[in-house]
């Protein structure tokens, strides 16, 4: 046998074995159970992507509660008890005023515009700055995205703004502060806690996700009125949080591979949501007795007016919110030159 060839093959075997031995394993908690289509499978899809292209790092997916509860993921990643989390910044609205601006902005950017601000303007730098200035030891990467959610599931039809007064409703992020302005009492519940709360009457209504995801959770069994459009979440960004020490220990190739996997996940997560929700809407109506409702203009006007009040109040009391909100508004003013000229109007 050619000894030079044998030596090369032996060296290659040792090198491959060495790479496998040196592989880092990151435990990743997800805010969403893998049983949930689109929303829950996004974290699983990211893990599949990164594990298929990386030899330096491997991710292991855990459902909510297996490592930490959904609403404790940020603290767990920051203190190093969990390596990473697939979640959304809107869950940290109670911790940091500007968090919701990096998740979903009421009456704000749709997916293309949101991603443009995040990736090619100042959004991502402001996003990381928010965590840094609040003392969280995390590195953030946008890692999933989808288009508007439904505006909510209600047990009773909403015929006037007065019908919102006194409702108890599960609501997310900045939109929750808007609903509070209109007399709704809001609470932030993890996905698995919503149906039991509806069932026992602890809440009268809920928003959570897209029609297909909400159907999997069975909201239609109790709340038959599903409202659109999703004014509170025209686009939603999902984040990969990695403990900063763990991130900085990775070699540049592994970091780049994680970034590539997350960029790919942005595309597939968005496309899956666009593809699978219209059949779910038809099924909700035809098989589950759901009534699809569109908010009348006076409702949307009231929601938007309340949102602008909320934004002004948050900007007045939180410097980072003010900075981020001003930056986003400036970007949107410029983007409007493109948007208002290039896209065809969509017939209703």
PDB file of N, CA, C and O in Angstrom, residues 2-30:
ATOM      1  N   UNK A   2       0.434   2.276  -0.719  1.00  0.00           N
ATOM      2  CA  UNK A   2       1.154   3.541  -0.762  1.00  0.00           C
ATOM      3  C   UNK A   2       1.216   4.134   0.638  1.00  0.00           C
ATOM      4  O   UNK A   2       0.214   4.480   1.233  1.00  0.00           O
ATOM      5  N   UNK A   3       2.442   4.221   1.198  1.00  0.00           N
ATOM      6  CA  UNK A   3       2.567   4.665   2.589  1.00  0.00           C
ATOM      7  C   UNK A   3       2.188   6.130   2.758  1.00  0.00           C
ATOM      8  O   UNK A   3       1.668   6.526   3.799  1.00  0.00           O
ATOM      9  N   UNK A   4       2.466   6.936   1.699  1.00  0.00           N
ATOM     10  CA  UNK A   4       2.072   8.337   1.804  1.00  0.00           C
ATOM     11  C   UNK A   4       0.561   8.475   1.870  1.00  0.00           C
ATOM     12  O   UNK A   4       0.017   9.258   2.648  1.00  0.00           O
ATOM     13  N   UNK A   5      -0.148   7.671   1.016  1.00  0.00           N
ATOM     14  CA  UNK A   5      -1.600   7.710   1.037  1.00  0.00           C
ATOM     15  C   UNK A   5      -2.120   7.219   2.370  1.00  0.00           C
ATOM     16  O   UNK A   5      -3.042   7.789   2.952  1.00  0.00           O
ATOM     17  N   UNK A   6      -1.534   6.126   2.892  1.00  0.00           N
ATOM     18  CA  UNK A   6      -1.961   5.586   4.182  1.00  0.00           C
ATOM     19  C   UNK A   6      -1.789   6.635   5.281  1.00  0.00           C
ATOM     20  O   UNK A   6      -2.664   6.832   6.121  1.00  0.00           O
ATOM     21  N   UNK A   7      -0.644   7.312   5.245  1.00  0.00           N
ATOM     22  CA  UNK A   7      -0.405   8.330   6.258  1.00  0.00           C
ATOM     23  C   UNK A   7      -1.402   9.462   6.173  1.00  0.00           C
ATOM     24  O   UNK A   7      -1.883   9.974   7.183  1.00  0.00           O
ATOM     25  N   UNK A   8      -1.758   9.848   4.918  1.00  0.00           N
ATOM     26  CA  UNK A   8      -2.744  10.926   4.734  1.00  0.00           C
ATOM     27  C   UNK A   8      -4.105  10.510   5.281  1.00  0.00           C
ATOM     28  O   UNK A   8      -4.761  11.254   6.008  1.00  0.00           O
ATOM     29  N   UNK A   9      -4.534   9.260   4.951  1.00  0.00           N
ATOM     30  CA  UNK A   9      -5.840   8.785   5.416  1.00  0.00           C
ATOM     31  C   UNK A   9      -5.868   8.673   6.929  1.00  0.00           C
ATOM     32  O   UNK A   9      -6.857   9.020   7.574  1.00  0.00           O
ATOM     33  N   UNK A  10      -4.787   8.186   7.495  1.00  0.00           N
ATOM     34  CA  UNK A  10      -4.744   8.055   8.953  1.00  0.00           C
ATOM     35  C   UNK A  10      -4.837   9.429   9.606  1.00  0.00           C
ATOM     36  O   UNK A  10      -5.547   9.629  10.589  1.00  0.00           O
ATOM     37  N   UNK A  11      -4.106  10.398   9.029  1.00  0.00           N
ATOM     38  CA  UNK A  11      -4.157  11.749   9.580  1.00  0.00           C
ATOM     39  C   UNK A  11      -5.542  12.342   9.477  1.00  0.00           C
ATOM     40  O   UNK A  11      -6.011  13.042  10.376  1.00  0.00           O
ATOM     41  N   UNK A  12      -6.206  12.063   8.347  1.00  0.00           N
ATOM     42  CA  UNK A  12      -7.565  12.569   8.162  1.00  0.00           C
ATOM     43  C   UNK A  12      -8.503  11.977   9.197  1.00  0.00           C
ATOM     44  O   UNK A  12      -9.341  12.666   9.782  1.00  0.00           O
ATOM     45  N   UNK A  13      -8.354  10.664   9.447  1.00  0.00           N
ATOM     46  CA  UNK A  13      -9.199  10.004  10.437  1.00  0.00           C
ATOM     47  C   UNK A  13      -9.010  10.613  11.805  1.00  0.00           C
ATOM     48  O   UNK A  13      -9.970  10.886  12.538  1.00  0.00           O
ATOM     49  N   UNK A  14      -7.767  10.854  12.181  1.00  0.00           N
ATOM     50  CA  UNK A  14      -7.480  11.464  13.478  1.00  0.00           C
ATOM     51  C   UNK A  14      -8.087  12.854  13.554  1.00  0.00           C
ATOM     52  O   UNK A  14      -8.689  13.244  14.557  1.00  0.00           O
ATOM     53  N   UNK A  15      -7.936  13.629  12.447  1.00  0.00           N
ATOM     54  CA  UNK A  15      -8.465  14.993  12.435  1.00  0.00           C
ATOM     55  C   UNK A  15      -9.980  14.994  12.590  1.00  0.00           C
ATOM     56  O   UNK A  15     -10.543  15.791  13.338  1.00  0.00           O
ATOM     57  N   UNK A  16     -10.669  14.089  11.859  1.00  0.00           N
ATOM     58  CA  UNK A  16     -12.119  14.009  11.955  1.00  0.00           C
ATOM     59  C   UNK A  16     -12.540  13.605  13.355  1.00  0.00           C
ATOM     60  O   UNK A  16     -13.449  14.166  13.960  1.00  0.00           O
ATOM     61  N   UNK A  17     -11.846  12.603  13.903  1.00  0.00           N
ATOM     62  CA  UNK A  17     -12.167  12.160  15.265  1.00  0.00           C
ATOM     63  C   UNK A  17     -11.951  13.286  16.253  1.00  0.00           C
ATOM     64  O   UNK A  17     -12.738  13.506  17.170  1.00  0.00           O
ATOM     65  N   UNK A  18     -10.847  14.043  16.037  1.00  0.00           N
ATOM     66  CA  UNK A  18     -10.571  15.167  16.929  1.00  0.00           C
ATOM     67  C   UNK A  18     -11.652  16.211  16.851  1.00  0.00           C
ATOM     68  O   UNK A  18     -12.083  16.769  17.855  1.00  0.00           O
ATOM     69  N   UNK A  19     -12.152  16.489  15.616  1.00  0.00           N
ATOM     70  CA  UNK A  19     -13.210  17.484  15.457  1.00  0.00           C
ATOM     71  C   UNK A  19     -14.471  17.041  16.157  1.00  0.00           C
ATOM     72  O   UNK A  19     -15.157  17.826  16.813  1.00  0.00           O
ATOM     73  N   UNK A  20     -14.812  15.738  16.045  1.00  0.00           N
ATOM     74  CA  UNK A  20     -16.011  15.229  16.690  1.00  0.00           C
ATOM     75  C   UNK A  20     -15.893  15.327  18.203  1.00  0.00           C
ATOM     76  O   UNK A  20     -16.838  15.673  18.898  1.00  0.00           O
ATOM     77  N   UNK A  21     -14.687  15.020  18.706  1.00  0.00           N
ATOM     78  CA  UNK A  21     -14.480  15.069  20.151  1.00  0.00           C
ATOM     79  C   UNK A  21     -14.593  16.489  20.680  1.00  0.00           C
ATOM     80  O   UNK A  21     -15.114  16.735  21.760  1.00  0.00           O
ATOM     81  N   UNK A  22     -14.138  17.479  19.862  1.00  0.00           N
ATOM     82  CA  UNK A  22     -14.096  18.870  20.298  1.00  0.00           C
ATOM     83  C   UNK A  22     -15.437  19.576  20.139  1.00  0.00           C
ATOM     84  O   UNK A  22     -15.571  20.727  20.522  1.00  0.00           O
ATOM     85  N   UNK A  23     -16.416  18.907  19.546  1.00  0.00           N
ATOM     86  CA  UNK A  23     -17.701  19.547  19.276  1.00  0.00           C
ATOM     87  C   UNK A  23     -18.377  20.011  20.564  1.00  0.00           C
ATOM     88  O   UNK A  23     -18.461  19.282  21.549  1.00  0.00           O
ATOM     89  N   UNK A  24     -18.851  21.263  20.534  1.00  0.00           N
ATOM     90  CA  UNK A  24     -19.575  21.840  21.664  1.00  0.00           C
ATOM     91  C   UNK A  24     -21.046  21.477  21.558  1.00  0.00           C
ATOM     92  O   UNK A  24     -21.624  21.505  20.473  1.00  0.00           O
ATOM     93  N   UNK A  25     -21.677  21.155  22.671  1.00  0.00           N
ATOM     94  CA  UNK A  25     -23.116  20.907  22.699  1.00  0.00           C
ATOM     95  C   UNK A  25     -23.790  22.021  23.487  1.00  0.00           C
ATOM     96  O   UNK A  25     -23.426  22.295  24.629  1.00  0.00           O
ATOM     97  N   UNK A  26     -24.753  22.675  22.845  1.00  0.00           N
ATOM     98  CA  UNK A  26     -25.503  23.751  23.477  1.00  0.00           C
ATOM     99  C   UNK A  26     -26.918  23.261  23.761  1.00  0.00           C
ATOM    100  O   UNK A  26     -27.622  22.838  22.847  1.00  0.00           O
ATOM    101  N   UNK A  27     -27.332  23.341  25.018  1.00  0.00           N
ATOM    102  CA  UNK A  27     -28.715  23.047  25.364  1.00  0.00           C
ATOM    103  C   UNK A  27     -29.554  24.300  25.125  1.00  0.00           C
ATOM    104  O   UNK A  27     -29.250  25.371  25.638  1.00  0.00           O
ATOM    105  N   UNK A  28     -30.613  24.150  24.323  1.00  0.00           N
ATOM    106  CA  UNK A  28     -31.439  25.293  23.934  1.00  0.00           C
ATOM    107  C   UNK A  28     -32.873  25.088  24.381  1.00  0.00           C
ATOM    108  O   UNK A  28     -33.548  24.147  23.958  1.00  0.00           O
ATOM    109  N   UNK A  29     -33.349  25.965  25.247  1.00  0.00           N
ATOM    110  CA  UNK A  29     -34.757  25.937  25.619  1.00  0.00           C
ATOM    111  C   UNK A  29     -35.554  26.731  24.596  1.00  0.00           C
ATOM    112  O   UNK A  29     -35.077  27.734  24.058  1.00  0.00           O
ATOM    113  N   UNK A  30     -36.748  26.282  24.309  1.00  0.00           N
ATOM    114  CA  UNK A  30     -37.615  27.009  23.383  1.00  0.00           C
ATOM    115  C   UNK A  30     -38.814  27.560  24.138  1.00  0.00           C
ATOM    116  O   UNK A  30     -39.315  26.934  25.077  1.00  0.00           O
TER     117      UNK A  30
END
